[in-house]
Amino acid sequence: MRQSRLLPLIIATALFMENMDSTVISTSLPMIAQDLGTEPIALKLALTSYLVSLAIFIPISGWMADKYGARTIFTAAIGVFMAGSLACAWANSLEGFVFSRFVQGAGGAMMVPVGRLVLLRSVARSEVVQALATLTIPALIGPIIGPPLGGFITEYFHWRWIFFINIPIGILGIVCALMFVPNIKEDDTPPLDFIGFMLTGVGFSLLMLGFSTSGQHLIPAEISLGCTVIGAISLVLYVFHARRTPYPVLQLSLLKVPTFGASVLGGSLFRIGIGAIPFLLPLMLQIGFGLGPLASGSLTFIGAVGALFMKTMAKRILERTGFRRLLTINAFIGAAFVAANGFFTPETPHWIIMIVLLVGGCFRSLQFTSLNAIGYAEISNREMSYATSLGSALQQVSLSIGVAFGAFVLEMASSMDGTPGITAADFGPAFWAVAAISALSGFVFTRLSPNAGAEMSGHKIVKDRPPSTGLGDGMSGR
């Protein structure tokens, strides 16, 4: 099998575990909260702690792969993720569950970014779009079977069993990686920017902790606000530190590269809306509409089916449209389908909900494939590890902001409607708010060049003709 097809399938085991894990947990949140003796909305801490852990450790993923070898770090990360999964299964309190998710995030921080780094360094630029699509096709099986499987296990067995699903998959991934993944490393790896690592770690973790606990009374409001302020200050200090350091842990100068900068900024805005969906949608179906975990999962999985279908067509669509046109128009379409979730009511026929989720999954998948490809169109192989670290870190921060912001709007809507607890009507404002932020990404992509990433997309640009000289084609004077 060609390397451009074999490597994505192996690396997809890591992405499969991540996607399966997140979708299964989202479906089971209400039952997990009941068993742990807490409110379902408080479990956003479990989702956020995972994303915070990713944001802390992703910045050094590229450096560790360069230093110790991509295969070594990739297989070790799968092992850490499996250990976190077992810890989740044995957790008996909210604090223990949140910590276990943090351990999972530490493994996830290395698995997918390092796997993507191997892929980007090993395949030709013209094959990157197809390779990235191949990477995510098997991984999307997780979101397809995750919601109904998680609902079935939660409803008829116990939610703890859902975390054992990762173990055989992880073992398969480690074995295949040891056999086929090259142990790519750099001979002259610079020293680790430890100060930068500490500043970004403190900044990302406290900022996300402050976001996730605001308005929840899980910790005093003063501490929540203090975490947000200190986290923001740490990240500002890192910006000044990075300017004076020859090899910062996150190379912010890469944001000046037009395609990478647009991918990071526009992609972050788009992901804020998308990041809220796994949190808001299952809660709306189960708490707002009164569906059981299995019925909820049997509806939400359809979005992944649409995403899987679109992966097979992404390359051909990009060849016709190019990156700029597709990313701009598709940002508004994807945001519109996020907003459409807010119009669902308990009386909405399930087939209508499934159609909206199916089509919305198609457009979101197309946007993500395009974003992941164009971000590295102008990045050299030498800078690839820094680019994957920076891009992956900011991706996870935006997803975490999406969860926190969606929950914040949901809480505000619930407190203003005058009824006790969360009702179905409270979810509309939350979906509309995050959709509005996603739509803003479309304006970022308009700044791209028409032929941005043409080598990857295969889109043919027709150059403007030179001004006429009055001599026709040059033959009329003869």
Short mmCIF file of N, CA and C in Angstrom, two decimals, residues 398-471:
data_model
loop_
_atom_site.label_atom_id
_atom_site.label_comp_id
_atom_site.label_asym_id
_atom_site.label_seq_id
_atom_site.Cartn_x
_atom_site.Cartn_y
_atom_site.Cartn_z
N SER A 398 -9.88 27.15 20.96
CA SER A 398 -11.14 27.64 20.39
C SER A 398 -12.28 26.67 20.68
N LEU A 399 -12.02 25.36 20.63
CA LEU A 399 -13.05 24.39 20.98
C LEU A 399 -13.46 24.53 22.44
N SER A 400 -12.47 24.75 23.31
CA SER A 400 -12.76 24.93 24.72
C SER A 400 -13.57 26.20 24.96
N ILE A 401 -13.22 27.27 24.26
CA ILE A 401 -14.00 28.51 24.36
C ILE A 401 -15.44 28.26 23.91
N GLY A 402 -15.59 27.45 22.86
CA GLY A 402 -16.93 27.13 22.37
C GLY A 402 -17.78 26.46 23.44
N VAL A 403 -17.20 25.46 24.14
CA VAL A 403 -17.93 24.79 25.22
C VAL A 403 -18.28 25.77 26.32
N ALA A 404 -17.29 26.58 26.76
CA ALA A 404 -17.51 27.51 27.86
C ALA A 404 -18.52 28.59 27.47
N PHE A 405 -18.38 29.14 26.26
CA PHE A 405 -19.27 30.22 25.84
C PHE A 405 -20.70 29.69 25.63
N GLY A 406 -20.82 28.53 25.01
CA GLY A 406 -22.15 27.94 24.83
C GLY A 406 -22.84 27.68 26.16
N ALA A 407 -22.09 27.15 27.14
CA ALA A 407 -22.66 26.90 28.46
C ALA A 407 -23.01 28.21 29.16
N PHE A 408 -22.17 29.24 28.97
CA PHE A 408 -22.45 30.53 29.60
C PHE A 408 -23.75 31.14 29.09
N VAL A 409 -23.96 31.12 27.77
CA VAL A 409 -25.19 31.67 27.20
C VAL A 409 -26.39 30.83 27.65
N LEU A 410 -26.20 29.51 27.71
CA LEU A 410 -27.28 28.63 28.17
C LEU A 410 -27.68 28.98 29.61
N GLU A 411 -26.69 29.20 30.46
CA GLU A 411 -26.97 29.57 31.85
C GLU A 411 -27.69 30.92 31.93
N MET A 412 -27.23 31.87 31.12
CA MET A 412 -27.86 33.19 31.14
C MET A 412 -29.32 33.10 30.68
N ALA A 413 -29.56 32.33 29.62
CA ALA A 413 -30.93 32.17 29.13
C ALA A 413 -31.80 31.49 30.18
N SER A 414 -31.22 30.50 30.88
CA SER A 414 -31.98 29.79 31.90
C SER A 414 -32.33 30.71 33.08
N SER A 415 -31.40 31.58 33.45
CA SER A 415 -31.65 32.47 34.60
C SER A 415 -32.63 33.59 34.27
N MET A 416 -32.78 33.89 32.97
CA MET A 416 -33.64 35.01 32.58
C MET A 416 -35.07 34.59 32.27
N ASP A 417 -35.31 33.29 32.04
CA ASP A 417 -36.66 32.90 31.63
C ASP A 417 -37.62 32.72 32.80
N GLY A 418 -37.10 32.78 34.02
CA GLY A 418 -37.97 32.75 35.19
C GLY A 418 -38.45 31.39 35.61
N THR A 419 -38.00 30.33 34.93
CA THR A 419 -38.41 28.97 35.30
C THR A 419 -37.23 28.24 35.93
N PRO A 420 -37.50 27.36 36.90
CA PRO A 420 -36.40 26.63 37.54
C PRO A 420 -35.79 25.60 36.59
N GLY A 421 -34.47 25.51 36.61
CA GLY A 421 -33.79 24.52 35.78
C GLY A 421 -33.72 24.94 34.32
N ILE A 422 -33.08 24.08 33.52
CA ILE A 422 -32.90 24.33 32.09
C ILE A 422 -34.10 23.78 31.33
N THR A 423 -34.64 24.58 30.42
CA THR A 423 -35.77 24.15 29.59
C THR A 423 -35.35 24.13 28.13
N ALA A 424 -36.20 23.56 27.28
CA ALA A 424 -35.88 23.45 25.85
C ALA A 424 -35.68 24.82 25.22
N ALA A 425 -36.44 25.83 25.68
CA ALA A 425 -36.34 27.16 25.08
C ALA A 425 -35.01 27.84 25.36
N ASP A 426 -34.27 27.38 26.37
CA ASP A 426 -33.00 28.02 26.72
C ASP A 426 -31.89 27.72 25.73
N PHE A 427 -32.03 26.67 24.93
CA PHE A 427 -30.94 26.26 24.06
C PHE A 427 -30.86 27.10 22.78
N GLY A 428 -31.97 27.68 22.34
CA GLY A 428 -31.95 28.48 21.13
C GLY A 428 -30.95 29.61 21.18
N PRO A 429 -30.99 30.50 22.20
CA PRO A 429 -30.00 31.58 22.26
C PRO A 429 -28.55 31.09 22.28
N ALA A 430 -28.31 29.95 22.92
CA ALA A 430 -26.94 29.43 22.98
C ALA A 430 -26.45 29.03 21.59
N PHE A 431 -27.28 28.31 20.84
CA PHE A 431 -26.89 27.92 19.48
C PHE A 431 -26.73 29.14 18.57
N TRP A 432 -27.61 30.12 18.70
CA TRP A 432 -27.53 31.29 17.83
C TRP A 432 -26.29 32.13 18.15
N ALA A 433 -25.91 32.20 19.41
CA ALA A 433 -24.74 33.00 19.79
C ALA A 433 -23.45 32.39 19.24
N VAL A 434 -23.28 31.07 19.39
CA VAL A 434 -22.05 30.45 18.89
C VAL A 434 -22.04 30.44 17.36
N ALA A 435 -23.20 30.33 16.73
CA ALA A 435 -23.27 30.36 15.27
C ALA A 435 -22.83 31.73 14.74
N ALA A 436 -23.20 32.79 15.44
CA ALA A 436 -22.80 34.13 15.00
C ALA A 436 -21.29 34.29 15.00
N ILE A 437 -20.62 33.71 16.00
CA ILE A 437 -19.15 33.77 16.05
C ILE A 437 -18.55 32.97 14.91
N SER A 438 -19.11 31.79 14.62
CA SER A 438 -18.60 30.98 13.51
C SER A 438 -18.73 31.73 12.19
N ALA A 439 -19.81 32.46 12.01
CA ALA A 439 -20.03 33.18 10.75
C ALA A 439 -18.98 34.26 10.53
N LEU A 440 -18.42 34.81 11.60
CA LEU A 440 -17.40 35.85 11.46
C LEU A 440 -16.16 35.35 10.73
N SER A 441 -15.93 34.03 10.77
CA SER A 441 -14.74 33.48 10.10
C SER A 441 -14.78 33.71 8.60
N GLY A 442 -15.97 33.80 8.01
CA GLY A 442 -16.07 34.01 6.57
C GLY A 442 -15.39 35.28 6.12
N PHE A 443 -15.42 36.32 6.94
CA PHE A 443 -14.79 37.58 6.57
C PHE A 443 -13.26 37.48 6.59
N VAL A 444 -12.73 36.57 7.42
CA VAL A 444 -11.28 36.37 7.47
C VAL A 444 -10.78 35.76 6.16
N PHE A 445 -11.52 34.82 5.61
CA PHE A 445 -11.06 34.10 4.42
C PHE A 445 -11.13 34.94 3.15
N THR A 446 -11.89 36.02 3.18
CA THR A 446 -11.94 36.89 1.99
C THR A 446 -10.60 37.55 1.71
N ARG A 447 -9.71 37.58 2.70
CA ARG A 447 -8.41 38.22 2.54
C ARG A 447 -7.39 37.31 1.86
N LEU A 448 -7.75 36.05 1.65
CA LEU A 448 -6.82 35.12 0.99
C LEU A 448 -6.68 35.46 -0.49
N SER A 449 -5.53 35.10 -1.04
CA SER A 449 -5.32 35.24 -2.48
C SER A 449 -6.20 34.24 -3.22
N PRO A 450 -6.69 34.58 -4.44
CA PRO A 450 -7.52 33.63 -5.20
C PRO A 450 -6.81 32.31 -5.48
N ASN A 451 -5.46 32.35 -5.60
CA ASN A 451 -4.73 31.11 -5.90
C ASN A 451 -4.03 30.56 -4.67
N ALA A 452 -4.50 30.94 -3.46
CA ALA A 452 -3.92 30.42 -2.23
C ALA A 452 -4.05 28.90 -2.18
N GLY A 453 -2.93 28.22 -1.93
CA GLY A 453 -2.95 26.77 -1.81
C GLY A 453 -3.27 26.02 -3.07
N ALA A 454 -3.03 26.65 -4.24
CA ALA A 454 -3.40 26.01 -5.50
C ALA A 454 -2.67 24.68 -5.71
N GLU A 455 -1.43 24.59 -5.21
CA GLU A 455 -0.67 23.34 -5.38
C GLU A 455 -1.35 22.18 -4.66
N MET A 456 -2.01 22.47 -3.54
CA MET A 456 -2.71 21.42 -2.80
C MET A 456 -4.09 21.15 -3.35
N SER A 457 -4.82 22.21 -3.69
CA SER A 457 -6.20 22.03 -4.14
C SER A 457 -6.29 21.53 -5.58
N GLY A 458 -5.27 21.87 -6.41
CA GLY A 458 -5.33 21.52 -7.83
C GLY A 458 -6.21 22.46 -8.62
N HIS A 459 -6.65 23.57 -7.98
CA HIS A 459 -7.51 24.55 -8.65
C HIS A 459 -6.69 25.36 -9.65
N LYS A 460 -7.14 25.41 -10.89
CA LYS A 460 -6.43 26.12 -11.95
C LYS A 460 -6.85 27.58 -11.95
N ILE A 461 -5.88 28.46 -11.82
CA ILE A 461 -6.14 29.89 -11.83
C ILE A 461 -5.90 30.44 -13.23
N VAL A 462 -6.89 31.14 -13.77
CA VAL A 462 -6.75 31.77 -15.08
C VAL A 462 -6.13 33.15 -14.86
N LYS A 463 -4.95 33.33 -15.37
CA LYS A 463 -4.26 34.60 -15.19
C LYS A 463 -4.88 35.66 -16.10
N ASP A 464 -4.79 36.90 -15.60
CA ASP A 464 -5.30 38.01 -16.39
C ASP A 464 -4.47 38.17 -17.66
N ARG A 465 -5.14 38.50 -18.76
CA ARG A 465 -4.42 38.76 -20.00
C ARG A 465 -3.69 40.09 -19.94
N PRO A 466 -2.52 40.21 -20.60
CA PRO A 466 -1.83 41.50 -20.63
C PRO A 466 -2.64 42.49 -21.45
N PRO A 467 -2.46 43.80 -21.19
CA PRO A 467 -3.20 44.80 -21.95
C PRO A 467 -2.93 44.71 -23.45
N SER A 468 -3.94 45.00 -24.23
CA SER A 468 -3.81 44.91 -25.69
C SER A 468 -2.86 45.98 -26.22
N THR A 469 -2.03 45.61 -27.21
CA THR A 469 -1.09 46.55 -27.81
C THR A 469 -1.57 47.02 -29.16
N GLY A 470 -2.76 46.55 -29.58
CA GLY A 470 -3.30 46.94 -30.89
C GLY A 470 -2.75 46.13 -32.04
N LEU A 471 -1.90 45.10 -31.69
CA LEU A 471 -1.30 44.27 -32.75
C LEU A 471 -1.94 42.90 -32.78
#
